[in-house]
Short mmCIF file of C-alpha atoms in Angstrom, two decimals:
data_model
loop_
_atom_site.label_atom_id
_atom_site.label_comp_id
_atom_site.label_asym_id
_atom_site.label_seq_id
_atom_site.Cartn_x
_atom_site.Cartn_y
_atom_site.Cartn_z
CA UNK A 1 -0.07 0.25 0.12
CA UNK A 2 2.68 2.39 0.94
CA UNK A 3 4.25 1.69 -2.33
CA UNK A 4 1.32 2.30 -4.41
CA UNK A 5 0.89 5.58 -2.48
CA UNK A 6 4.30 6.68 -3.12
CA UNK A 7 4.07 5.73 -7.08
CA UNK A 8 0.76 7.95 -7.24
CA UNK A 9 2.18 10.84 -5.85
CA UNK A 10 5.60 10.49 -8.03
CA UNK A 11 3.27 10.74 -10.79
CA UNK A 12 1.88 13.84 -9.77
CA UNK A 13 4.91 15.65 -8.81
CA UNK A 14 7.08 14.28 -11.69
CA UNK A 15 5.34 16.21 -14.33
CA UNK A 16 5.75 19.45 -12.39
CA UNK A 17 9.29 19.11 -11.81
CA UNK A 18 9.38 18.03 -16.01
CA UNK A 19 7.55 20.97 -16.80
CA UNK A 20 10.06 23.55 -14.51
CA UNK A 21 12.89 21.69 -16.71
CA UNK A 22 12.86 24.36 -19.52
CA UNK A 23 12.28 27.79 -18.87
CA UNK A 24 15.01 29.33 -21.27
CA UNK A 25 16.64 29.23 -24.69
CA UNK A 26 20.11 27.71 -23.77
CA UNK A 27 17.69 25.08 -21.42
CA UNK A 28 16.27 24.43 -24.49
CA UNK A 29 19.27 24.03 -26.58
CA UNK A 30 20.76 21.85 -23.78
CA UNK A 31 18.13 19.30 -23.68
CA UNK A 32 17.78 19.24 -27.74
CA UNK A 33 21.71 18.51 -27.75
CA UNK A 34 21.35 15.69 -24.95
CA UNK A 35 18.11 14.16 -26.89
CA UNK A 36 19.75 14.32 -30.40
CA UNK A 37 20.19 10.87 -32.03
CA UNK A 38 22.79 12.03 -34.54
CA UNK A 39 24.96 12.66 -31.77
CA UNK A 40 24.48 9.16 -30.31
CA UNK A 41 24.84 7.69 -33.62
CA UNK A 42 28.37 9.75 -34.36
CA UNK A 43 29.55 8.38 -31.08
CA UNK A 44 29.17 4.79 -31.81
CA UNK A 45 30.65 5.40 -35.19
CA UNK A 46 33.52 6.89 -33.59
CA UNK A 47 33.90 3.80 -31.09
CA UNK A 48 33.53 1.30 -34.14
CA UNK A 49 36.57 3.26 -36.06
CA UNK A 50 38.60 2.96 -33.15
CA UNK A 51 38.49 -0.66 -32.30
CA UNK A 52 38.70 -0.88 -36.13
CA UNK A 53 41.85 0.97 -36.03
CA UNK A 54 43.26 -1.21 -33.64
CA UNK A 55 42.07 -4.36 -35.71
CA UNK A 56 43.96 -3.01 -38.68
CA UNK A 57 47.49 -3.48 -36.72
CA UNK A 58 46.97 -7.36 -36.38
CA UNK A 59 48.69 -9.82 -38.72
CA UNK A 60 46.39 -12.19 -40.88
CA UNK A 61 45.52 -15.49 -39.00
CA UNK A 62 48.18 -18.13 -39.65
CA UNK A 63 47.08 -21.07 -41.90
CA UNK A 64 47.68 -24.43 -40.53
CA UNK A 65 47.29 -27.44 -43.14
CA UNK A 66 47.64 -31.24 -42.32
CA UNK A 67 48.22 -33.79 -45.06
CA UNK A 68 49.18 -37.20 -45.88
CA UNK A 69 51.87 -37.48 -48.36
CA UNK A 70 52.89 -40.26 -50.80
CA UNK A 71 50.65 -43.06 -49.60
CA UNK A 72 50.98 -46.19 -51.85
CA UNK A 73 47.94 -47.25 -53.79
CA UNK A 74 48.57 -50.99 -53.85
CA UNK A 75 48.49 -51.60 -50.16
CA UNK A 76 47.81 -48.35 -48.40
CA UNK A 77 50.25 -49.17 -45.96
CA UNK A 78 51.59 -46.10 -44.20
CA UNK A 79 55.07 -47.63 -43.40
CA UNK A 80 55.41 -49.56 -46.63
CA UNK A 81 57.34 -46.68 -48.49
CA UNK A 82 59.86 -44.43 -47.08
CA UNK A 83 58.59 -41.57 -48.85
CA UNK A 84 54.96 -41.59 -46.95
CA UNK A 85 54.43 -38.78 -44.60
CA UNK A 86 52.08 -37.23 -42.10
CA UNK A 87 52.79 -33.50 -42.72
CA UNK A 88 51.87 -30.66 -40.64
CA UNK A 89 52.60 -27.13 -41.51
CA UNK A 90 51.87 -23.38 -40.82
CA UNK A 91 52.05 -20.36 -43.01
CA UNK A 92 51.89 -17.03 -41.86
CA UNK A 93 51.40 -13.90 -44.50
CA UNK A 94 53.60 -10.73 -43.60
CA UNK A 95 52.10 -7.29 -44.53
CA UNK A 96 53.38 -5.60 -47.24
CA UNK A 97 55.47 -2.79 -46.43
CA UNK A 98 53.99 -0.42 -43.70
CA UNK A 99 50.12 -1.13 -45.01
CA UNK A 100 49.01 -2.12 -41.72
CA UNK A 101 50.15 0.87 -39.87
CA UNK A 102 48.67 3.31 -42.78
CA UNK A 103 45.18 1.44 -42.76
CA UNK A 104 45.10 2.01 -38.83
CA UNK A 105 45.96 5.55 -39.27
CA UNK A 106 43.14 5.84 -41.85
CA UNK A 107 40.73 4.21 -39.65
CA UNK A 108 42.09 6.43 -36.62
CA UNK A 109 41.65 9.55 -38.70
CA UNK A 110 37.81 8.35 -39.40
CA UNK A 111 37.63 7.98 -35.40
CA UNK A 112 38.95 11.44 -35.11
CA UNK A 113 36.74 13.15 -37.72
CA UNK A 114 33.82 12.15 -35.69
CA UNK A 115 34.02 14.51 -32.33
CA UNK A 116 34.60 17.44 -35.42
CA UNK A 117 31.47 16.47 -36.87
CA UNK A 118 29.70 16.51 -33.62
CA UNK A 119 30.93 20.01 -32.94
CA UNK A 120 29.37 20.72 -36.39
CA UNK A 121 26.27 19.21 -35.33
CA UNK A 122 25.85 20.87 -32.08
CA UNK A 123 26.51 24.28 -33.57
CA UNK A 124 23.66 23.09 -36.35
CA UNK A 125 21.17 22.02 -33.45
CA UNK A 126 21.59 25.73 -31.40
CA UNK A 127 21.16 27.48 -34.60
CA UNK A 128 17.61 25.33 -35.75
CA UNK A 129 16.83 25.31 -32.01
CA UNK A 130 17.16 29.09 -31.63
CA UNK A 131 15.32 29.71 -34.80
CA UNK A 132 12.13 28.03 -33.62
CA UNK A 133 12.52 29.77 -30.17
CA UNK A 134 12.43 32.94 -31.77
CA UNK A 135 9.34 31.85 -33.83
CA UNK A 136 7.34 30.98 -30.86
CA UNK A 137 8.47 34.33 -29.13
CA UNK A 138 7.44 36.05 -32.18
CA UNK A 139 4.12 34.67 -32.19
CA UNK A 140 3.53 35.01 -28.50
CA UNK A 141 4.19 38.94 -28.52
CA UNK A 142 2.33 39.38 -31.67
CA UNK A 143 -0.60 37.70 -29.57
CA UNK A 144 0.29 40.59 -26.80
CA UNK A 145 0.06 43.15 -29.08
CA UNK A 146 -3.32 41.93 -31.03
CA UNK A 147 -4.86 41.38 -27.59
CA UNK A 148 -3.97 44.74 -26.33
CA UNK A 149 -5.25 46.97 -29.26
CA UNK A 150 -8.14 44.52 -29.50
CA UNK A 151 -9.84 45.92 -26.80
CA UNK A 152 -9.31 49.14 -28.04
CA UNK A 153 -10.83 48.42 -31.28
CA UNK A 154 -13.74 46.71 -29.49
CA UNK A 155 -14.47 50.02 -27.61
CA UNK A 156 -14.20 51.85 -30.73
CA UNK A 157 -16.72 49.69 -32.62
CA UNK A 158 -19.41 50.03 -29.59
CA UNK A 159 -18.55 53.98 -29.54
CA UNK A 160 -19.09 54.16 -33.34
CA UNK A 161 -22.43 51.93 -32.99
CA UNK A 162 -23.82 54.16 -30.35
CA UNK A 163 -22.63 57.44 -31.84
CA UNK A 164 -24.38 56.46 -35.38
CA UNK A 165 -27.56 54.78 -33.57
CA UNK A 166 -28.25 58.13 -31.68
CA UNK A 167 -27.43 60.34 -34.65
CA UNK A 168 -24.40 61.97 -32.40
CA UNK A 169 -21.29 63.64 -33.93
CA UNK A 170 -20.04 63.12 -37.91
CA UNK A 171 -20.21 58.98 -37.40
CA UNK A 172 -21.38 57.34 -40.37
CA UNK A 173 -22.29 53.83 -41.42
CA UNK A 174 -19.38 53.50 -43.35
CA UNK A 175 -17.10 54.16 -40.15
CA UNK A 176 -19.17 51.46 -38.32
CA UNK A 177 -18.69 49.02 -41.05
CA UNK A 178 -14.95 50.01 -41.13
CA UNK A 179 -14.47 49.48 -37.45
CA UNK A 180 -16.17 45.95 -37.53
CA UNK A 181 -13.97 45.24 -40.42
CA UNK A 182 -10.76 46.05 -38.71
CA UNK A 183 -12.12 43.82 -35.73
CA UNK A 184 -12.33 41.04 -38.00
CA UNK A 185 -9.07 41.56 -39.49
CA UNK A 186 -7.66 41.74 -36.22
CA UNK A 187 -9.10 38.54 -35.37
CA UNK A 188 -7.76 37.05 -38.40
CA UNK A 189 -4.10 38.18 -37.59
CA UNK A 190 -4.51 36.66 -33.99
CA UNK A 191 -5.19 33.28 -35.75
CA UNK A 192 -2.39 33.41 -37.80
CA UNK A 193 -0.37 33.91 -34.85
CA UNK A 194 -2.03 31.12 -32.74
CA UNK A 195 -1.12 29.13 -36.39
CA UNK A 196 2.58 30.30 -36.11
CA UNK A 197 2.88 29.33 -32.52
CA UNK A 198 1.55 26.07 -32.70
CA UNK A 199 3.68 25.00 -35.91
CA UNK A 200 6.55 26.26 -33.87
CA UNK A 201 5.97 24.39 -30.93
CA UNK A 202 5.46 21.45 -32.93
CA UNK A 203 9.13 21.89 -34.57
CA UNK A 204 10.70 22.64 -31.14
CA UNK A 205 8.94 19.29 -29.80
CA UNK A 206 10.73 17.55 -32.29
CA UNK A 207 14.15 18.44 -30.84
CA UNK A 208 12.93 17.65 -27.18
CA UNK A 209 12.00 14.25 -27.92
CA UNK A 210 13.64 11.37 -26.07
CA UNK A 211 14.89 8.05 -27.18
CA UNK A 212 11.07 6.98 -26.08
CA UNK A 213 9.36 9.50 -28.43
CA UNK A 214 7.99 11.19 -25.00
CA UNK A 215 8.29 15.05 -24.06
CA UNK A 216 7.85 15.56 -20.55
CA UNK A 217 9.62 18.85 -20.70
CA UNK A 218 6.59 20.91 -21.51
CA UNK A 219 7.15 24.59 -22.78
CA UNK A 220 5.17 25.88 -19.94
CA UNK A 221 7.53 29.29 -19.89
CA UNK A 222 5.93 30.11 -23.02
CA UNK A 223 2.32 29.30 -22.03
CA UNK A 224 2.46 32.64 -19.92
CA UNK A 225 1.16 35.73 -20.91
CA UNK A 226 4.10 37.83 -21.26
CA UNK A 227 7.66 36.49 -22.68
CA UNK A 228 10.68 38.44 -23.58
CA UNK A 229 13.34 38.21 -26.10
CA UNK A 230 16.27 36.11 -25.60
CA UNK A 231 19.54 37.70 -25.40
CA UNK A 232 21.56 36.55 -28.48
CA UNK A 233 25.17 38.23 -28.99
CA UNK A 234 27.42 37.32 -31.80
CA UNK A 235 30.39 35.12 -30.73
CA UNK A 236 32.79 37.13 -32.79
CA UNK A 237 31.52 40.75 -32.21
CA UNK A 238 34.90 42.37 -33.39
CA UNK A 239 34.91 40.49 -36.64
CA UNK A 240 31.40 41.26 -37.25
CA UNK A 241 31.83 44.95 -36.42
CA UNK A 242 34.33 45.54 -38.80
CA UNK A 243 33.55 48.28 -41.48
CA UNK A 244 34.22 47.20 -44.30
CA UNK A 245 34.74 43.54 -43.93
CA UNK A 246 38.26 41.96 -43.48
CA UNK A 247 37.94 39.27 -45.80
CA UNK A 248 41.35 37.71 -45.09
CA UNK A 249 40.27 37.82 -41.05
CA UNK A 250 37.09 36.01 -41.84
CA UNK A 251 38.64 33.09 -44.18
CA UNK A 252 41.10 33.10 -41.37
CA UNK A 253 38.53 32.64 -38.79
CA UNK A 254 36.29 30.27 -41.17
CA UNK A 255 39.37 27.68 -41.37
CA UNK A 256 38.68 26.78 -37.79
CA UNK A 257 35.02 25.70 -38.60
CA UNK A 258 34.18 22.46 -37.63
CA UNK A 259 33.23 21.55 -41.31
CA UNK A 260 36.47 23.08 -42.53
CA UNK A 261 38.84 20.84 -40.01
CA UNK A 262 36.70 17.98 -41.25
CA UNK A 263 37.70 18.64 -44.71
CA UNK A 264 41.53 18.81 -43.60
CA UNK A 265 41.19 15.57 -42.08
CA UNK A 266 39.95 13.98 -45.47
CA UNK A 267 43.04 15.79 -47.19
CA UNK A 268 45.10 14.13 -44.45
CA UNK A 269 43.50 10.75 -44.85
CA UNK A 270 43.74 11.15 -48.86
CA UNK A 271 47.22 11.80 -48.52
CA UNK A 272 47.54 8.30 -46.17
CA UNK A 273 45.88 6.64 -49.39
CA UNK A 274 48.94 7.56 -51.68
CA UNK A 275 51.23 6.42 -49.01
CA UNK A 276 49.32 3.16 -48.90
CA UNK A 277 49.11 2.96 -52.78
CA UNK A 278 52.96 3.15 -52.44
CA UNK A 279 53.27 0.05 -50.46
CA UNK A 280 51.90 -2.17 -53.19
CA UNK A 281 55.33 -1.69 -55.03
CA UNK A 282 56.92 -3.40 -52.47
CA UNK A 283 56.82 -7.38 -52.28
CA UNK A 284 54.86 -9.04 -49.88
CA UNK A 285 56.24 -12.30 -47.98
CA UNK A 286 55.17 -15.32 -46.25
CA UNK A 287 56.90 -17.96 -43.92
CA UNK A 288 56.15 -21.43 -43.66
CA UNK A 289 56.99 -24.19 -41.79
CA UNK A 290 55.94 -27.68 -41.92
CA UNK A 291 56.87 -30.97 -40.15
CA UNK A 292 56.66 -34.17 -41.51
CA UNK A 293 56.11 -37.77 -39.44
CA UNK A 294 57.37 -41.13 -40.94
CA UNK A 295 56.59 -44.51 -39.60
CA UNK A 296 59.01 -47.26 -38.95
CA UNK A 297 59.94 -49.49 -41.72
CA UNK A 298 58.12 -53.07 -42.28
CA UNK A 299 61.62 -54.54 -40.72
CA UNK A 300 61.52 -51.96 -37.86
CA UNK A 301 64.43 -49.79 -39.15
CA UNK A 302 63.79 -46.30 -37.71
CA UNK A 303 63.14 -43.28 -40.03
CA UNK A 304 64.01 -40.02 -39.61
CA UNK A 305 61.05 -37.27 -39.50
CA UNK A 306 61.48 -34.09 -41.83
CA UNK A 307 61.26 -30.52 -40.83
CA UNK A 308 61.00 -27.83 -43.56
CA UNK A 309 61.03 -24.17 -43.63
CA UNK A 310 60.67 -21.45 -46.31
CA UNK A 311 59.94 -18.01 -47.35
CA UNK A 312 58.04 -17.02 -50.47
CA UNK A 313 57.41 -13.89 -51.93
CA UNK A 314 55.47 -11.80 -54.51
CA UNK A 315 57.64 -9.56 -57.38
CA UNK A 316 55.66 -6.43 -58.54
CA UNK A 317 57.06 -6.33 -62.22
CA UNK A 318 53.97 -5.49 -63.80
CA UNK A 319 52.92 -2.31 -62.21
CA UNK A 320 51.32 -0.30 -65.21
CA UNK A 321 47.87 -2.04 -65.10
CA UNK A 322 47.39 -2.03 -61.39
CA UNK A 323 49.91 -0.52 -58.87
CA UNK A 324 50.48 2.72 -60.98
CA UNK A 325 46.93 2.82 -61.70
CA UNK A 326 46.34 2.81 -57.72
CA UNK A 327 48.59 5.58 -56.96
CA UNK A 328 47.20 7.51 -59.74
CA UNK A 329 43.70 7.11 -58.16
CA UNK A 330 44.76 8.03 -54.48
CA UNK A 331 46.44 11.59 -55.91
CA UNK A 332 43.68 11.95 -57.83
CA UNK A 333 41.43 11.66 -54.49
CA UNK A 334 44.03 13.76 -52.54
CA UNK A 335 43.26 17.06 -55.22
CA UNK A 336 39.21 16.14 -54.76
CA UNK A 337 39.75 16.62 -51.18
CA UNK A 338 41.42 19.69 -51.71
CA UNK A 339 38.88 21.03 -53.58
CA UNK A 340 36.04 20.05 -51.36
CA UNK A 341 37.74 21.87 -48.79
CA UNK A 342 37.89 24.91 -50.87
CA UNK A 343 34.09 24.43 -51.61
CA UNK A 344 33.11 23.96 -48.11
CA UNK A 345 35.03 27.37 -47.44
CA UNK A 346 33.63 29.38 -49.97
CA UNK A 347 30.42 28.47 -48.87
CA UNK A 348 30.78 29.29 -45.58
CA UNK A 349 32.66 32.74 -46.62
CA UNK A 350 29.67 33.40 -48.67
CA UNK A 351 26.91 32.54 -46.39
CA UNK A 352 28.47 34.26 -43.71
CA UNK A 353 29.10 37.45 -45.88
CA UNK A 354 25.23 37.43 -46.84
CA UNK A 355 24.36 37.28 -43.00
CA UNK A 356 26.62 40.46 -41.98
CA UNK A 357 25.00 42.27 -44.73
CA UNK A 358 21.74 41.21 -43.72
CA UNK A 359 22.50 42.29 -39.83
CA UNK A 360 23.75 45.67 -41.09
CA UNK A 361 20.85 46.53 -42.65
CA UNK A 362 18.48 45.16 -40.13
CA UNK A 363 20.21 47.49 -37.49
CA UNK A 364 19.77 50.39 -39.82
CA UNK A 365 15.66 49.58 -39.76
CA UNK A 366 15.59 48.73 -36.10
CA UNK A 367 17.00 52.04 -35.41
CA UNK A 368 14.29 53.97 -37.50
CA UNK A 369 11.91 52.05 -36.18
CA UNK A 370 12.94 52.35 -32.69
CA UNK A 371 13.78 56.42 -32.66
CA UNK A 372 11.08 57.36 -35.34
CA UNK A 373 8.19 55.46 -36.67
CA UNK A 374 6.91 53.38 -33.63
CA UNK A 375 6.88 56.76 -31.82
CA UNK A 376 5.45 58.77 -34.45
CA UNK A 377 2.60 56.13 -35.13
CA UNK A 378 1.72 56.16 -31.50
CA UNK A 379 1.56 59.87 -31.31
CA UNK A 380 -0.52 60.05 -34.40
CA UNK A 381 -2.94 57.87 -32.89
CA UNK A 382 -3.47 59.57 -29.71
CA UNK A 383 -3.68 62.62 -31.83
CA UNK A 384 -6.21 61.40 -34.13
CA UNK A 385 -8.60 60.22 -31.16
CA UNK A 386 -7.86 63.23 -29.29
CA UNK A 387 -9.08 65.03 -32.27
CA UNK A 388 -12.23 62.87 -32.76
CA UNK A 389 -12.99 63.11 -29.18
CA UNK A 390 -13.10 67.07 -29.53
CA UNK A 391 -15.24 66.50 -32.62
CA UNK A 392 -12.83 67.93 -34.58
CA UNK A 393 -11.68 64.59 -36.50
CA UNK A 394 -12.81 61.63 -38.69
CA UNK A 395 -13.22 58.28 -37.32
CA UNK A 396 -11.83 56.74 -40.26
CA UNK A 397 -8.65 58.59 -39.19
CA UNK A 398 -8.90 57.13 -35.90
CA UNK A 399 -9.15 53.81 -37.04
CA UNK A 400 -6.33 54.18 -39.64
CA UNK A 401 -4.10 55.58 -37.28
CA UNK A 402 -4.71 52.55 -34.82
CA UNK A 403 -4.17 50.17 -37.38
CA UNK A 404 -0.76 52.38 -38.47
CA UNK A 405 0.09 52.03 -34.76
CA UNK A 406 -0.03 48.25 -34.51
CA UNK A 407 1.44 47.60 -37.82
CA UNK A 408 4.32 49.65 -36.78
CA UNK A 409 4.75 47.57 -33.58
CA UNK A 410 4.28 44.20 -35.44
CA UNK A 411 7.01 45.31 -37.89
CA UNK A 412 9.53 46.56 -35.23
CA UNK A 413 8.71 43.03 -33.54
CA UNK A 414 9.63 41.37 -37.05
CA UNK A 415 12.73 43.58 -37.58
CA UNK A 416 13.82 42.42 -33.81
CA UNK A 417 13.13 38.56 -34.54
CA UNK A 418 14.63 38.74 -37.79
CA UNK A 419 17.89 40.05 -36.52
CA UNK A 420 18.17 37.73 -33.57
CA UNK A 421 17.89 35.26 -36.55
CA UNK A 422 20.53 36.58 -38.52
CA UNK A 423 22.92 36.71 -35.71
CA UNK A 424 22.08 32.93 -34.84
CA UNK A 425 22.88 32.04 -38.39
CA UNK A 426 26.05 34.08 -38.42
CA UNK A 427 27.11 32.28 -35.48
CA UNK A 428 26.94 29.08 -36.84
CA UNK A 429 29.09 30.09 -39.52
CA UNK A 430 31.45 31.58 -36.82
CA UNK A 431 31.68 28.40 -34.75
CA UNK A 432 35.34 27.09 -34.09
CA UNK A 433 36.60 24.12 -32.77
CA UNK A 434 39.52 23.60 -30.41
CA UNK A 435 40.36 20.22 -31.81
CA UNK A 436 44.30 19.81 -32.47
CA UNK A 437 44.19 20.01 -36.26
CA UNK A 438 48.03 18.39 -36.09
CA UNK A 439 47.70 15.07 -37.71
CA UNK A 440 51.29 14.54 -38.33
#
């Protein structure tokens, strides 16, 4: 009975604790990274490559042979002829040159590459989760602005209806219809914001699902009425603030990006492939030994057993069709890996440069809205309402001013969100890895 009561209390308490787990963007990122199956798969791959690297250093298993030699077919007697032997032999193939060490190094590089790719994956998760989180914040703050102004629009509709019904002032039927239309359009914006909110939450839950496809980490913080924009700073502010952008400094910074470092690993692995191809020009040796047992002669005379040992090797004489082609293919793979690295670097540079330009333009627009447009639209709305209250203004002008104020606030919010998203994307391109790039 005590156990059942304890379990019942736990089922009530644990969801509340889980709901409090995610309260900030950083916590959401941490949960997403800890639940990411790709990172777990990469860790397994690394373990597999490390085991294969150690296994590659092992010699091939020796070959054992057992045979009956020179058995006479007329009597099938083992001791009839002196040449009849029971032979047991063993042969061991030796590696060609340093091929085992080189193969082991290649597999070790594959294992070394996984933490680098994991760093890139974590940067991707941070970027994607942050953008979805910002979508949720934008939807919530949009709803805040709409809910705040919807009360005013409802009051304006009531005032217009009362004024028109009592034939007071200059309110006309079209003013009443206009006010009602704006209320309905405001409801449509509210529905669109809820749709955006639900879609963003569904996307975020994808990152927060654990291996059992359950998500006990409810986004309770985002269900409250007010939310704030997260503080997201550039991870390389000096580089981003340069005017004009120093291309050489940007390229130098990007050479430490996980994708570029991973490309460096590929280049070195390809160089190891050239060394491996060169080992094919060296002979491959094998050592063999055997012991042959002979039975005593029919007259009981003792016969001596035999022991043999030998070495065999191949001679790579005709290299045009095999070894030369293998080396040419390995050399071409090195050049291909270098080209792939250049493509990665150019793509990162182009995307980062585009984000820098986007951030500059958005900062200019953000300043314009913060200093002028939002404030002036608010003053215009207040002035129009004051004039209408004093019978010195048009009701339609009041509605237009209110709509302009709300649109200005929504535009300012969109700019703030777009700017934070651009910073998030630029931070992905600016991500660096501390992994030692020395592979020699």
